[in-house]
mmCIF file of C-alpha atoms in Angstrom:
data_model
loop_
_atom_site.group_PDB
_atom_site.id
_atom_site.type_symbol
_atom_site.label_atom_id
_atom_site.label_comp_id
_atom_site.label_asym_id
_atom_site.label_seq_id
_atom_site.Cartn_x
_atom_site.Cartn_y
_atom_site.Cartn_z
ATOM 1 C CA ASN A 22 41.449 88.038 58.974
ATOM 2 C CA ALA A 23 38.500 87.119 56.754
ATOM 3 C CA GLY A 24 40.216 84.380 54.685
ATOM 4 C CA VAL A 25 38.417 83.831 51.375
ATOM 5 C CA THR A 26 35.261 85.846 50.734
ATOM 6 C CA GLN A 27 32.860 85.387 47.827
ATOM 7 C CA THR A 28 30.335 87.904 46.560
ATOM 8 C CA PRO A 29 27.400 87.420 46.153
ATOM 9 C CA LYS A 30 26.213 84.481 48.253
ATOM 10 C CA PHE A 31 23.056 83.898 46.204
ATOM 11 C CA ARG A 32 21.923 84.980 42.756
ATOM 12 C CA VAL A 33 19.142 84.176 40.332
ATOM 13 C CA LEU A 34 19.774 84.926 36.658
ATOM 14 C CA LYS A 35 17.661 84.696 33.573
ATOM 15 C CA THR A 36 19.002 82.721 30.623
ATOM 16 C CA GLY A 37 21.266 84.938 28.550
ATOM 17 C CA GLN A 38 22.098 87.402 31.315
ATOM 18 C CA SER A 39 25.669 88.032 32.386
ATOM 19 C CA MET A 40 27.229 88.344 35.793
ATOM 20 C CA THR A 41 30.537 88.365 37.633
ATOM 21 C CA LEU A 42 31.368 86.491 40.803
ATOM 22 C CA LEU A 43 34.041 88.068 42.975
ATOM 23 C CA CYS A 44 36.512 86.188 45.124
ATOM 24 C CA ALA A 45 38.776 88.056 47.529
ATOM 25 C CA GLN A 46 41.464 86.632 49.793
ATOM 26 C CA ASP A 47 43.526 88.410 52.417
ATOM 27 C CA MET A 48 46.157 85.710 52.991
ATOM 28 C CA ASN A 49 48.580 86.847 50.277
ATOM 29 C CA HIS A 50 48.097 83.545 48.442
ATOM 30 C CA GLU A 51 49.545 83.134 44.974
ATOM 31 C CA TYR A 52 47.177 80.454 43.733
ATOM 32 C CA MET A 53 43.443 80.921 43.311
ATOM 33 C CA TYR A 54 40.792 78.602 41.903
ATOM 34 C CA TRP A 55 37.171 78.483 40.853
ATOM 35 C CA TYR A 56 35.223 75.239 41.278
ATOM 36 C CA ARG A 57 31.618 74.325 40.682
ATOM 37 C CA GLN A 58 29.790 71.760 42.788
ATOM 38 C CA ASP A 59 26.866 69.776 41.460
ATOM 39 C CA PRO A 60 25.104 66.824 43.139
ATOM 40 C CA GLY A 61 27.017 63.610 42.544
ATOM 41 C CA MET A 62 29.750 65.374 40.574
ATOM 42 C CA GLY A 63 32.055 66.541 43.324
ATOM 43 C CA LEU A 64 34.085 69.712 42.893
ATOM 44 C CA ARG A 65 35.060 70.411 39.284
ATOM 45 C CA LEU A 66 37.790 72.895 38.434
ATOM 46 C CA ILE A 67 36.651 75.698 36.112
ATOM 47 C CA HIS A 68 39.677 78.006 35.901
ATOM 48 C CA TYR A 69 42.636 78.788 38.084
ATOM 49 C CA SER A 70 45.458 81.293 38.482
ATOM 50 C CA VAL A 71 49.028 80.828 39.668
ATOM 51 C CA GLY A 72 49.660 84.527 40.190
ATOM 52 C CA GLU A 73 48.588 88.063 39.412
ATOM 53 C CA GLY A 74 47.916 88.488 35.706
ATOM 54 C CA THR A 75 47.788 84.732 34.962
ATOM 55 C CA THR A 76 44.868 82.408 34.286
ATOM 56 C CA ALA A 77 44.519 78.837 33.069
ATOM 57 C CA LYS A 78 41.715 76.499 32.062
ATOM 58 C CA GLY A 79 40.533 73.724 34.313
ATOM 59 C CA GLU A 80 38.296 70.708 33.680
ATOM 60 C CA VAL A 81 35.095 72.550 32.731
ATOM 61 C CA PRO A 82 36.031 76.039 31.406
ATOM 62 C CA ASP A 83 33.433 76.462 28.642
ATOM 63 C CA GLY A 84 30.993 79.323 29.186
ATOM 64 C CA TYR A 85 33.195 81.028 31.801
ATOM 65 C CA ASN A 86 35.933 83.639 31.767
ATOM 66 C CA VAL A 87 38.228 84.776 34.558
ATOM 67 C CA SER A 88 40.556 87.604 35.403
ATOM 68 C CA ARG A 89 43.229 88.144 38.057
ATOM 69 C CA LEU A 90 44.151 91.823 37.808
ATOM 70 C CA LYS A 91 45.066 92.029 41.483
ATOM 71 C CA LYS A 92 46.728 89.325 43.552
ATOM 72 C CA GLN A 93 43.956 89.290 46.127
ATOM 73 C CA ASN A 94 41.033 89.092 43.700
ATOM 74 C CA PHE A 95 39.888 86.424 41.237
ATOM 75 C CA LEU A 96 36.799 87.153 39.155
ATOM 76 C CA LEU A 97 34.608 84.571 37.430
ATOM 77 C CA GLY A 98 32.405 85.813 34.602
ATOM 78 C CA LEU A 99 29.411 84.301 32.864
ATOM 79 C CA GLU A 100 28.821 86.149 29.610
ATOM 80 C CA SER A 101 25.529 84.477 28.656
ATOM 81 C CA ALA A 102 24.148 82.346 31.460
ATOM 82 C CA ALA A 103 22.564 78.972 30.677
ATOM 83 C CA PRO A 104 20.452 76.695 32.916
ATOM 84 C CA SER A 105 23.330 74.172 32.863
ATOM 85 C CA GLN A 106 25.359 76.711 34.851
ATOM 86 C CA THR A 107 23.020 76.422 37.799
ATOM 87 C CA SER A 108 25.374 75.296 40.538
ATOM 88 C CA VAL A 109 27.184 76.183 43.724
ATOM 89 C CA TYR A 110 30.439 77.959 42.948
ATOM 90 C CA PHE A 111 33.410 77.836 45.285
ATOM 91 C CA CYS A 112 36.517 79.927 45.165
ATOM 92 C CA ALA A 113 39.676 78.720 46.883
ATOM 93 C CA SER A 114 43.232 79.888 47.403
ATOM 94 C CA SER A 115 46.513 78.382 48.509
ATOM 95 C CA TRP A 116 50.027 79.695 49.079
ATOM 96 C CA ILE A 117 53.622 78.721 48.530
ATOM 97 C CA PRO A 118 54.532 79.393 44.920
ATOM 98 C CA GLY A 119 56.062 76.341 43.401
ATOM 99 C CA GLY A 120 53.094 74.062 43.391
ATOM 100 C CA VAL A 121 50.365 72.332 45.231
ATOM 101 C CA GLY A 122 51.112 70.737 48.513
ATOM 102 C CA THR A 123 49.467 73.019 50.997
ATOM 103 C CA GLU A 124 45.959 73.559 52.262
ATOM 104 C CA ALA A 125 43.443 75.145 49.929
ATOM 105 C CA PHE A 126 41.137 77.551 51.762
ATOM 106 C CA PHE A 127 37.621 77.796 50.390
ATOM 107 C CA GLY A 128 35.149 80.629 50.337
ATOM 108 C CA GLN A 129 31.614 80.157 51.610
ATOM 109 C CA GLY A 130 30.196 79.466 48.163
ATOM 110 C CA THR A 131 27.797 81.217 45.776
ATOM 111 C CA ARG A 132 24.535 79.521 44.933
ATOM 112 C CA LEU A 133 23.608 80.483 41.371
ATOM 113 C CA THR A 134 20.316 79.604 39.738
ATOM 114 C CA VAL A 135 19.733 80.249 36.041
ATOM 115 C CA VAL A 136 16.083 80.179 34.984
ATOM 116 C CA GLY B 3 45.606 65.006 33.018
ATOM 117 C CA GLU B 4 44.876 63.673 36.459
ATOM 118 C CA ASN B 5 41.783 61.557 37.041
ATOM 119 C CA VAL B 6 40.605 60.769 40.574
ATOM 120 C CA GLU B 7 38.052 58.082 41.333
ATOM 121 C CA GLN B 8 36.491 57.747 44.770
ATOM 122 C CA HIS B 9 34.530 54.878 46.335
ATOM 123 C CA PRO B 10 32.037 54.328 47.774
ATOM 124 C CA SER B 11 29.694 57.189 46.931
ATOM 125 C CA THR B 12 27.688 56.585 50.112
ATOM 126 C CA LEU B 13 28.638 54.878 53.359
ATOM 127 C CA SER B 14 26.464 54.218 56.388
ATOM 128 C CA VAL B 15 27.943 53.033 59.682
ATOM 129 C CA GLN B 16 26.927 52.680 63.288
ATOM 130 C CA GLU B 17 28.469 54.962 65.868
ATOM 131 C CA GLY B 18 31.739 53.487 67.046
ATOM 132 C CA ASP B 19 32.402 51.553 63.846
ATOM 133 C CA SER B 20 35.247 52.329 61.469
ATOM 134 C CA ALA B 21 34.819 53.873 58.018
ATOM 135 C CA VAL B 22 37.148 53.565 55.038
ATOM 136 C CA ILE B 23 37.016 55.595 51.831
ATOM 137 C CA LYS B 24 39.313 54.798 48.926
ATOM 138 C CA CYS B 25 40.576 56.875 46.022
ATOM 139 C CA THR B 26 42.622 55.992 42.975
ATOM 140 C CA TYR B 27 44.565 58.447 40.816
ATOM 141 C CA SER B 28 46.033 58.215 37.332
ATOM 142 C CA ASP B 29 49.128 60.441 37.271
ATOM 143 C CA SER B 30 52.123 58.623 38.721
ATOM 144 C CA ALA B 31 53.889 61.987 39.185
ATOM 145 C CA SER B 32 51.318 63.179 41.728
ATOM 146 C CA ASN B 33 52.890 63.744 45.133
ATOM 147 C CA TYR B 34 50.291 65.319 47.383
ATOM 148 C CA PHE B 35 46.957 63.814 48.481
ATOM 149 C CA PRO B 36 44.566 65.750 50.709
ATOM 150 C CA TRP B 37 41.178 64.868 52.147
ATOM 151 C CA TYR B 38 38.456 67.470 52.650
ATOM 152 C CA LYS B 39 35.297 67.302 54.740
ATOM 153 C CA GLN B 40 32.183 69.243 53.814
ATOM 154 C CA GLU B 41 29.321 69.501 56.260
ATOM 155 C CA LEU B 42 25.876 70.283 54.926
ATOM 156 C CA GLY B 43 25.683 73.836 53.621
ATOM 157 C CA LYS B 44 29.296 74.583 54.534
ATOM 158 C CA ARG B 45 32.550 75.005 52.659
ATOM 159 C CA PRO B 46 35.036 72.120 52.218
ATOM 160 C CA GLN B 47 37.782 72.059 54.834
ATOM 161 C CA LEU B 48 41.034 70.130 54.921
ATOM 162 C CA ILE B 49 41.106 67.349 57.506
ATOM 163 C CA ILE B 50 44.314 65.521 56.644
ATOM 164 C CA ASP B 51 46.857 65.266 53.846
ATOM 165 C CA ILE B 52 49.796 63.087 52.908
ATOM 166 C CA ARG B 53 52.838 63.534 50.715
ATOM 167 C CA SER B 54 54.331 60.821 48.562
ATOM 168 C CA ASN B 55 57.409 60.335 50.736
ATOM 169 C CA VAL B 56 55.365 58.686 53.517
ATOM 170 C CA GLY B 57 52.995 55.743 53.521
ATOM 171 C CA GLU B 58 50.731 56.665 56.423
ATOM 172 C CA LYS B 59 49.746 59.665 58.505
ATOM 173 C CA LYS B 60 47.516 59.777 61.569
ATOM 174 C CA ASP B 61 45.715 62.536 63.407
ATOM 175 C CA GLN B 62 43.694 61.280 66.363
ATOM 176 C CA ARG B 63 40.797 59.237 64.927
ATOM 177 C CA ILE B 64 41.624 59.806 61.273
ATOM 178 C CA ALA B 65 44.417 58.373 59.179
ATOM 179 C CA VAL B 66 45.412 58.342 55.545
ATOM 180 C CA THR B 67 47.384 55.590 53.827
ATOM 181 C CA LEU B 68 49.103 55.846 50.462
ATOM 182 C CA ASN B 69 50.147 53.090 48.051
ATOM 183 C CA LYS B 70 52.113 54.759 45.270
ATOM 184 C CA THR B 71 52.698 51.515 43.386
ATOM 185 C CA ALA B 72 48.992 50.844 43.097
ATOM 186 C CA LYS B 73 48.180 54.566 42.849
ATOM 187 C CA HIS B 74 45.582 54.625 45.557
ATOM 188 C CA PHE B 75 45.118 56.285 48.918
ATOM 189 C CA SER B 76 42.532 55.785 51.625
ATOM 190 C CA LEU B 77 40.930 57.673 54.493
ATOM 191 C CA HIS B 78 40.327 55.741 57.688
ATOM 192 C CA ILE B 79 38.059 57.025 60.452
ATOM 193 C CA THR B 80 37.935 55.016 63.660
ATOM 194 C CA GLU B 81 35.374 55.176 66.482
ATOM 195 C CA THR B 82 32.992 57.143 64.278
ATOM 196 C CA GLN B 83 30.714 59.715 65.881
ATOM 197 C CA PRO B 84 27.530 61.391 64.581
ATOM 198 C CA GLU B 85 29.487 64.592 63.967
ATOM 199 C CA ASP B 86 31.604 62.696 61.435
ATOM 200 C CA SER B 87 28.537 62.639 59.159
ATOM 201 C CA ALA B 88 29.457 64.736 56.104
ATOM 202 C CA VAL B 89 30.675 64.503 52.529
ATOM 203 C CA TYR B 90 34.348 63.603 52.189
ATOM 204 C CA PHE B 91 36.417 64.440 49.128
ATOM 205 C CA CYS B 92 39.829 63.174 48.120
ATOM 206 C CA ALA B 93 42.021 65.132 45.705
ATOM 207 C CA ALA B 94 45.245 64.948 43.741
ATOM 208 C CA PRO B 95 47.334 67.555 41.859
ATOM 209 C CA ARG B 96 46.678 68.238 38.206
ATOM 210 C CA GLY B 97 49.103 68.902 35.404
ATOM 211 C CA GLU B 98 52.848 68.963 35.053
ATOM 212 C CA ALA B 99 53.377 71.507 37.790
ATOM 213 C CA GLY B 100 50.587 70.189 39.981
ATOM 214 C CA THR B 101 49.187 73.668 40.246
ATOM 215 C CA ALA B 102 45.561 72.789 40.937
ATOM 216 C CA LEU B 103 43.662 70.063 42.768
ATOM 217 C CA ILE B 104 41.362 67.600 41.035
ATOM 218 C CA PHE B 105 38.718 66.204 43.363
ATOM 219 C CA GLY B 106 36.927 62.891 43.535
ATOM 220 C CA LYS B 107 33.145 62.885 43.372
ATOM 221 C CA GLY B 108 32.764 62.587 47.113
ATOM 222 C CA THR B 109 31.539 60.077 49.679
ATOM 223 C CA THR B 110 28.509 60.816 51.826
ATOM 224 C CA LEU B 111 29.177 59.298 55.251
ATOM 225 C CA SER B 112 26.250 58.797 57.600
ATOM 226 C CA VAL B 113 26.924 57.786 61.208
ATOM 227 C CA SER B 114 23.879 56.643 63.115
ATOM 228 C CA SER B 115 23.728 56.493 66.905
#
């Protein structure tokens, strides 16, 4: 039982390049989330999904897109990377459809640097 | 939408002292309040949570209290130990269905021996 796994763990991009971060969970969770963590800013919600085929915007969605084609996977895309997107990205998932109120399990994080 | 404010941003205590971190939230409909601990270079992990139908919850040396009238909740750590040193985040649900967590900016707790 791996929990929540993020790929890759580290990446360096040049400004304007694109990339996709993959999040996979094996806990059959309905809800999945993408957060970014910057010093002094805490964890900020980028996008989230309440089930297969659904996505919704969070606090800081600009410059990112997401897809949830399969229940176990949640992809975060950067179409044209900018230095302001340098951050540590965390994926998380939680279960029990019907709302928040249970533990969110986090992946190990992806450290992204845009130069 | 929900707004969560957390204080203090840094907290230094001596081993054995108590530590208190406070969070305020804006949405009176929020009903679930977790606390996460993040050690350096690691992922955040849940340490304790509380639902709006109770005012206090304890788990060994940690406790969380909730004041729904004032819209604030606090984390209390007693008999602090060096391994308690970490960043602590509070959170509250966002939106009408509370489908995602909004986090505070975190408190860096340092416990010196």
